[in-house]
C-alpha cells in the first residue's frame, strides 16, 4: 500500500486532525513524527469531540496501530492524561506505541520555556510554554532524557542527576527560580515509566515490518511549514520540523518510502503567537473570521490572528513539502462574505516579491498585493459532492489551485467527519 504524509502548510491549526481522522479509516498505522503537546488536533467523531495533543488521530479506528515517533518530544503526564481521557469514552488504546527514542519533556523544560519567554519581553516568540524549545535544545545538546531511559531506574537516576546539576544552576542563578528536586522528579518519572513501560518500544522496526507487509501508513504532521525551524519565520518558529521530510526522520522510515504528501491549508490564514503574517486583518473583519471559524488555539485557547489566504506562502510550503495534493479546510467560514481576497505577491517599497523571504524583518515589511474574487454567499456546510459546490466557490478553489500549483483533493466544510468532500 502507500505511505502518505499529511502536513500542515500554513502556521499550524489548519485542521490536520480532521483530515487524518478521515484518511485513517483505511490506515494500518498512523505515526506522529514531530512537535510535542504544543499541537492540538481537534477530532469530532461518533465517540465525541477530542483535542489530541500527542496521541495520533488514528486512535479511533480499531484496526489502526498508533505510534508516537522518535521525532516527538513527550510530556509523560500529558500523555497519560490523554490516554485516561479517551479511555473514558471507551476508545481502545491498546494499539498505542511510544518510541523508546522519543525525548521527554521534563519539569525544568517547562520552567525554562516560561522564564525565557519572560526574559525576551517585547521580543517574545509567544510559545505555548509547554517546554518544547528547551526539550529539543537538550536533544541537540545530547543531554536529553528519552522514553526508553525510564526503563532503567539506576541509569535514569544518574542521568537525571547530572542534567539537574546544570539546569538548577541556570534556574536559580540566571532566572531566580526555585530548583527542581532530584528525588521528587525521579520518583514522579519513575512512576510515569512504570505506567508507560508496556507501550515503550523500538518503533522503526514496527514500521519496516509494516512496509514489508504492504501496510498503509499515515505520517501525521504537527504545526505547519511556516513554523519550521529552518524555513519558517525564524525566530518565530517552533523547535522541530513540521515538513514532510521530517516525516521520514521522525518516524524511522527512509525518505524514499513516502509515496504521497498531502498539504493541509485553511481557506484563509491564521497564526497564533508572535511573528510576521503579511495578510493579517487587524480590525473588525479579522474578528469576524475569528468568531465564525472559532479561531482560538486548541492548546492555549489564545485568539488566533486571522487573514486572507496567502498564495505566496502556499507556493513555498508546497515546494518545501513536495505536496502532490492539498486539503482545503474551513471553506464554510467564508460562506457569508461578499468578496474574498487572495494574496498573490508582496510589495516592499517599490519592489514586488514573488517569494517568501527568509528574514522575518523583511516579511514584516511586506504589503500583500491582493486579487479579489466574488463570494458565494450561501452555505456549503451540507454539500457532499464537489460539483454541487456554488460556482463562485468552485472558482475560488480553482484560483487557489492555479496560484499555489497543486490540486485540491479534499474540501472540508464543517467540523464533522462527514463534512469532507473528496474529489
Ligand atoms: P512552541 O512550539 O511552543 O515553542 O511555540 C513556538 C511558536 O509556534 C509559537 O508561535 C506557537 O504559538 C507556535 N505553535 C506551536 N505549536 C503550534 C500549533 O500546534 N499550532 C499553531 N501554532 C503553534
Short mmCIF file of N, CA and C in Angstrom, two decimals, residues 331 373-374 376 380 385-401 408 411 421 423:
data_model
loop_
_atom_site.label_atom_id
_atom_site.label_comp_id
_atom_site.label_asym_id
_atom_site.label_seq_id
_atom_site.Cartn_x
_atom_site.Cartn_y
_atom_site.Cartn_z
N UNK A 331 -13.72 25.92 4.57
CA UNK A 331 -14.27 26.70 3.45
C UNK A 331 -15.56 27.42 3.88
N UNK A 373 -12.02 38.18 -5.38
CA UNK A 373 -12.99 37.30 -6.06
C UNK A 373 -14.36 37.48 -5.41
N UNK A 374 -15.44 37.26 -6.16
CA UNK A 374 -16.76 37.38 -5.53
C UNK A 374 -17.04 36.21 -4.59
N UNK A 376 -19.61 33.51 -2.46
CA UNK A 376 -20.75 32.71 -2.94
C UNK A 376 -21.99 32.95 -2.10
N UNK A 380 -22.20 26.16 2.50
CA UNK A 380 -21.60 24.97 1.86
C UNK A 380 -21.60 23.79 2.84
N UNK A 385 -20.83 16.80 -2.50
CA UNK A 385 -20.07 16.48 -3.72
C UNK A 385 -19.50 17.76 -4.31
N UNK A 386 -18.37 17.61 -4.95
CA UNK A 386 -17.64 18.75 -5.48
C UNK A 386 -18.49 19.55 -6.47
N UNK A 387 -19.18 18.84 -7.35
CA UNK A 387 -19.97 19.51 -8.40
C UNK A 387 -21.09 20.36 -7.81
N UNK A 388 -21.55 19.98 -6.61
CA UNK A 388 -22.68 20.74 -6.02
C UNK A 388 -22.25 22.03 -5.32
N UNK A 389 -20.95 22.25 -5.22
CA UNK A 389 -20.50 23.49 -4.58
C UNK A 389 -20.92 24.67 -5.44
N UNK A 390 -21.22 25.85 -4.83
CA UNK A 390 -21.62 27.01 -5.63
C UNK A 390 -20.51 27.36 -6.64
N UNK A 391 -20.91 27.87 -7.80
CA UNK A 391 -19.96 28.16 -8.88
C UNK A 391 -18.85 29.10 -8.40
N UNK A 392 -19.21 30.07 -7.54
CA UNK A 392 -18.19 31.03 -7.10
C UNK A 392 -17.20 30.37 -6.13
N UNK A 393 -17.67 29.38 -5.38
CA UNK A 393 -16.75 28.63 -4.50
C UNK A 393 -15.81 27.79 -5.37
N UNK A 394 -16.36 27.21 -6.43
CA UNK A 394 -15.52 26.43 -7.35
C UNK A 394 -14.46 27.32 -8.00
N UNK A 395 -14.87 28.56 -8.31
CA UNK A 395 -13.92 29.49 -8.95
C UNK A 395 -12.82 29.86 -7.95
N UNK A 396 -13.19 30.04 -6.68
CA UNK A 396 -12.19 30.34 -5.64
C UNK A 396 -11.20 29.18 -5.51
N UNK A 397 -11.73 27.96 -5.47
CA UNK A 397 -10.88 26.77 -5.33
C UNK A 397 -9.95 26.65 -6.54
N UNK A 398 -10.51 26.88 -7.73
CA UNK A 398 -9.70 26.76 -8.96
C UNK A 398 -8.57 27.78 -8.96
N UNK A 399 -8.87 28.99 -8.47
CA UNK A 399 -7.84 30.04 -8.44
C UNK A 399 -6.73 29.70 -7.42
N UNK A 400 -7.15 29.14 -6.28
CA UNK A 400 -6.13 28.73 -5.28
C UNK A 400 -5.22 27.65 -5.87
N UNK A 401 -5.83 26.74 -6.60
CA UNK A 401 -5.02 25.67 -7.23
C UNK A 401 -4.03 26.25 -8.23
N UNK A 408 -6.36 20.55 -5.33
CA UNK A 408 -7.05 20.42 -4.03
C UNK A 408 -7.93 19.17 -4.12
N UNK A 411 -11.99 18.86 0.44
CA UNK A 411 -12.51 20.16 0.87
C UNK A 411 -13.37 19.93 2.10
N UNK A 421 -15.49 16.79 1.44
CA UNK A 421 -15.76 16.42 0.04
C UNK A 421 -14.46 15.87 -0.52
N UNK A 423 -12.48 14.63 -3.86
CA UNK A 423 -12.58 14.82 -5.31
C UNK A 423 -12.05 13.62 -6.06
#
